Coordinates of C-alpha atoms in Angstrom, one line a residue:
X966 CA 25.4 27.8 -18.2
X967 CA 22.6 26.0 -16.5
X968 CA 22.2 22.4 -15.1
X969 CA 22.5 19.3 -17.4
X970 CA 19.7 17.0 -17.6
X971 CA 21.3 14.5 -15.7
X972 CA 21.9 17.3 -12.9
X973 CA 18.0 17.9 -12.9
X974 CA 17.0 14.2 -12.8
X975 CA 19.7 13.0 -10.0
X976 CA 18.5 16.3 -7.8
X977 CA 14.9 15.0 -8.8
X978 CA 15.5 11.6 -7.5
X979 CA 17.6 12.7 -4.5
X980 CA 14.5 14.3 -3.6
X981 CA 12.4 11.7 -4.0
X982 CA 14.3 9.6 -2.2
X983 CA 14.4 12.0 0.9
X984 CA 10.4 12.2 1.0
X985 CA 10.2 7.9 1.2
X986 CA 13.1 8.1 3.9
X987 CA 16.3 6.5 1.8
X988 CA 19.4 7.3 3.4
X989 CA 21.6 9.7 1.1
X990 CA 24.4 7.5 1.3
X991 CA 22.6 3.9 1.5
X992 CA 23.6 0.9 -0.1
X993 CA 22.5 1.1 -4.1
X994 CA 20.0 -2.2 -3.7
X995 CA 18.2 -0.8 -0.7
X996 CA 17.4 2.6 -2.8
X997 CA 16.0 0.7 -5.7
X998 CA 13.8 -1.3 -3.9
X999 CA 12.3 1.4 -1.4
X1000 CA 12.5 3.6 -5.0
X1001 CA 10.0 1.4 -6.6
X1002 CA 7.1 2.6 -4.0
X1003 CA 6.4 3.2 -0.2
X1004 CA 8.8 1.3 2.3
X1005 CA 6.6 -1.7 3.4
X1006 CA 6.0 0.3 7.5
X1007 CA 4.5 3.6 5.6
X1008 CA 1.8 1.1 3.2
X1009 CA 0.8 -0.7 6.8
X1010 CA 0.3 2.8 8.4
X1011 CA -1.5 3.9 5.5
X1012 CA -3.5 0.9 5.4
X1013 CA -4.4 1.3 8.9
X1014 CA -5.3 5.0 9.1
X1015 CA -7.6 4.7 5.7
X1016 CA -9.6 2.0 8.0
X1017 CA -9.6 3.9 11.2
X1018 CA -10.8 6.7 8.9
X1019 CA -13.7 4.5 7.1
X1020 CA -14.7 3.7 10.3
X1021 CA -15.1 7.1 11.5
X1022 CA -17.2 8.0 8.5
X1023 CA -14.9 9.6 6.1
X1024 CA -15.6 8.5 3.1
X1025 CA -12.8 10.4 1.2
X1026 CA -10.2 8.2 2.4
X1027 CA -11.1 5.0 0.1
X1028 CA -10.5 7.7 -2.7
X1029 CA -6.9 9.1 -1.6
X1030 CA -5.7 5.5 -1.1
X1031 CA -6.9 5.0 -4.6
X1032 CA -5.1 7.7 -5.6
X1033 CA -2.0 6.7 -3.9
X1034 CA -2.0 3.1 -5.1
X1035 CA -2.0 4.5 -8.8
X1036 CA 0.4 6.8 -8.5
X1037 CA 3.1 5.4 -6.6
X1038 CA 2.4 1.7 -6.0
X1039 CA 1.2 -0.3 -8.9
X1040 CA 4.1 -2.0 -9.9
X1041 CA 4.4 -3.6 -6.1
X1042 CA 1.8 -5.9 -6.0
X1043 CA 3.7 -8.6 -3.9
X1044 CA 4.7 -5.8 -1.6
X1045 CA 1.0 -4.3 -1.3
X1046 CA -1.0 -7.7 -0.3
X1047 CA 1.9 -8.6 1.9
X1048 CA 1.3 -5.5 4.0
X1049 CA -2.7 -6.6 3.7
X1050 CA -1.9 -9.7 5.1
X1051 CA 0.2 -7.9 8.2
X1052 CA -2.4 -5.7 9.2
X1053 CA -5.5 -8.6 8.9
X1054 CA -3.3 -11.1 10.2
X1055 CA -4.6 -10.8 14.0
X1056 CA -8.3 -10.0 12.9
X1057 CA -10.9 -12.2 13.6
X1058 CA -13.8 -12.7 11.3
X1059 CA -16.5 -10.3 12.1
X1060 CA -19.7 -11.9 13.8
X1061 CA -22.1 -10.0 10.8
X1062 CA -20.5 -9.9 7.0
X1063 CA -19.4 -6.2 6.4
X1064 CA -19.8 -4.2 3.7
X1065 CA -17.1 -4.0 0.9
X1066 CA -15.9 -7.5 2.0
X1067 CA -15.8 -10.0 -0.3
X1068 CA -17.1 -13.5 1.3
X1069 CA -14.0 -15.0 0.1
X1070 CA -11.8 -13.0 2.2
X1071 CA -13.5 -13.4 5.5
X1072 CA -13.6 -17.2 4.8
X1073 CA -10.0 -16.7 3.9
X1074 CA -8.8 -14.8 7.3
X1075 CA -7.0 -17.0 9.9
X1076 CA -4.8 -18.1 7.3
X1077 CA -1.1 -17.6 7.0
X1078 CA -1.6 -15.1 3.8
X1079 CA -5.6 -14.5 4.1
X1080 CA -5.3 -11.5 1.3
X1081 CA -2.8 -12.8 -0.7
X1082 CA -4.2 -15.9 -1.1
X1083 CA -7.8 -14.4 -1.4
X1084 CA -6.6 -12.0 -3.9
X1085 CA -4.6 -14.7 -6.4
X1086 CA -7.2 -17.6 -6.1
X1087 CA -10.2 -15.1 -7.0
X1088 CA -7.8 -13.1 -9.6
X1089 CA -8.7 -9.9 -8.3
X1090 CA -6.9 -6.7 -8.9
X1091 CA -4.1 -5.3 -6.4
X1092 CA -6.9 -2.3 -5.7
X1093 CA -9.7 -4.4 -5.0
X1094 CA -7.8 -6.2 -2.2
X1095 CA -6.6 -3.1 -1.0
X1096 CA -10.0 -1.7 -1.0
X1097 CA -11.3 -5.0 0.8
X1098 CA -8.4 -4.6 3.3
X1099 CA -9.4 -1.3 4.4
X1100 CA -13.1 -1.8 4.4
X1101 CA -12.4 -5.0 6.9
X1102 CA -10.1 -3.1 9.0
X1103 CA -12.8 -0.2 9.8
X1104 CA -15.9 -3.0 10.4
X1105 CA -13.3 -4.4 12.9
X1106 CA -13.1 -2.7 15.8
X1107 CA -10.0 -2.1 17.8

């Protein structure tokens, strides 16, 4: 006889859980959280590379983060402009205005949460802040 259903979706999960780096035997809240979505280090690195990539002139990387935040990170809003704010949180405001950056975000840097705060006063969408992230990170150099 073959596999139950069950079988199938806790071997599915197990799986899933091994490519976002859970620990097999971790404690049950830590593996729904990191379940929900990319463990908070991985969305910084992401967010950093698809910057260093705009930068370099690869265009194609504004469309696989798109791709990633719809697939496996739109229920994590909280989570995604928290990251934002980590990897702006050092930058200063570039001396010309960049391209892709919305004025209210560059007036909003040097603050303690300059995306999340940006991104909730002007009601803009999780992937528009994400966007804007990137596209500040590659017009700042470093």
């Amino acid at each position: 006889m073959g596999t139950s259903n069950r079988e199938r979706r806790a071997a599915k999960q197990r799986r899933r859980d091994q490519r976002r780096g859970v620990p097999a035997d971790g404690p049950p809240a830590a593996r729904t959280d990191v379940g929900r979505g990319l463990p908070a280090e991985t969305l910084r690195r992401l967010l950093r590379r698809a910057g260093t990539d705009l930068a370099a002139g690869h265009e194609e990387a504004l469309t696989e983060l798109r791709h990633l935040l719809a697939e496996h990170l739109a229920r994590r809003r909280s989570e995604i402009l928290t990251a934002c704010d980590e990897v702006v949180a050092d930058l200063a405001r570039p001396a010309a205005d960049p391209p892709g950056v919305p004025a209210g975000l560059l007036a909003a840097l040097g603050s303690p949460r300059p995306v999340s705060s940006w991104a909730e006063d002007a009601r803009v969408s999780t992937e528009d802040a994400t966007l804007a992230t990137v596209h500040l990170l590659a017009a700042t150099p470093g």
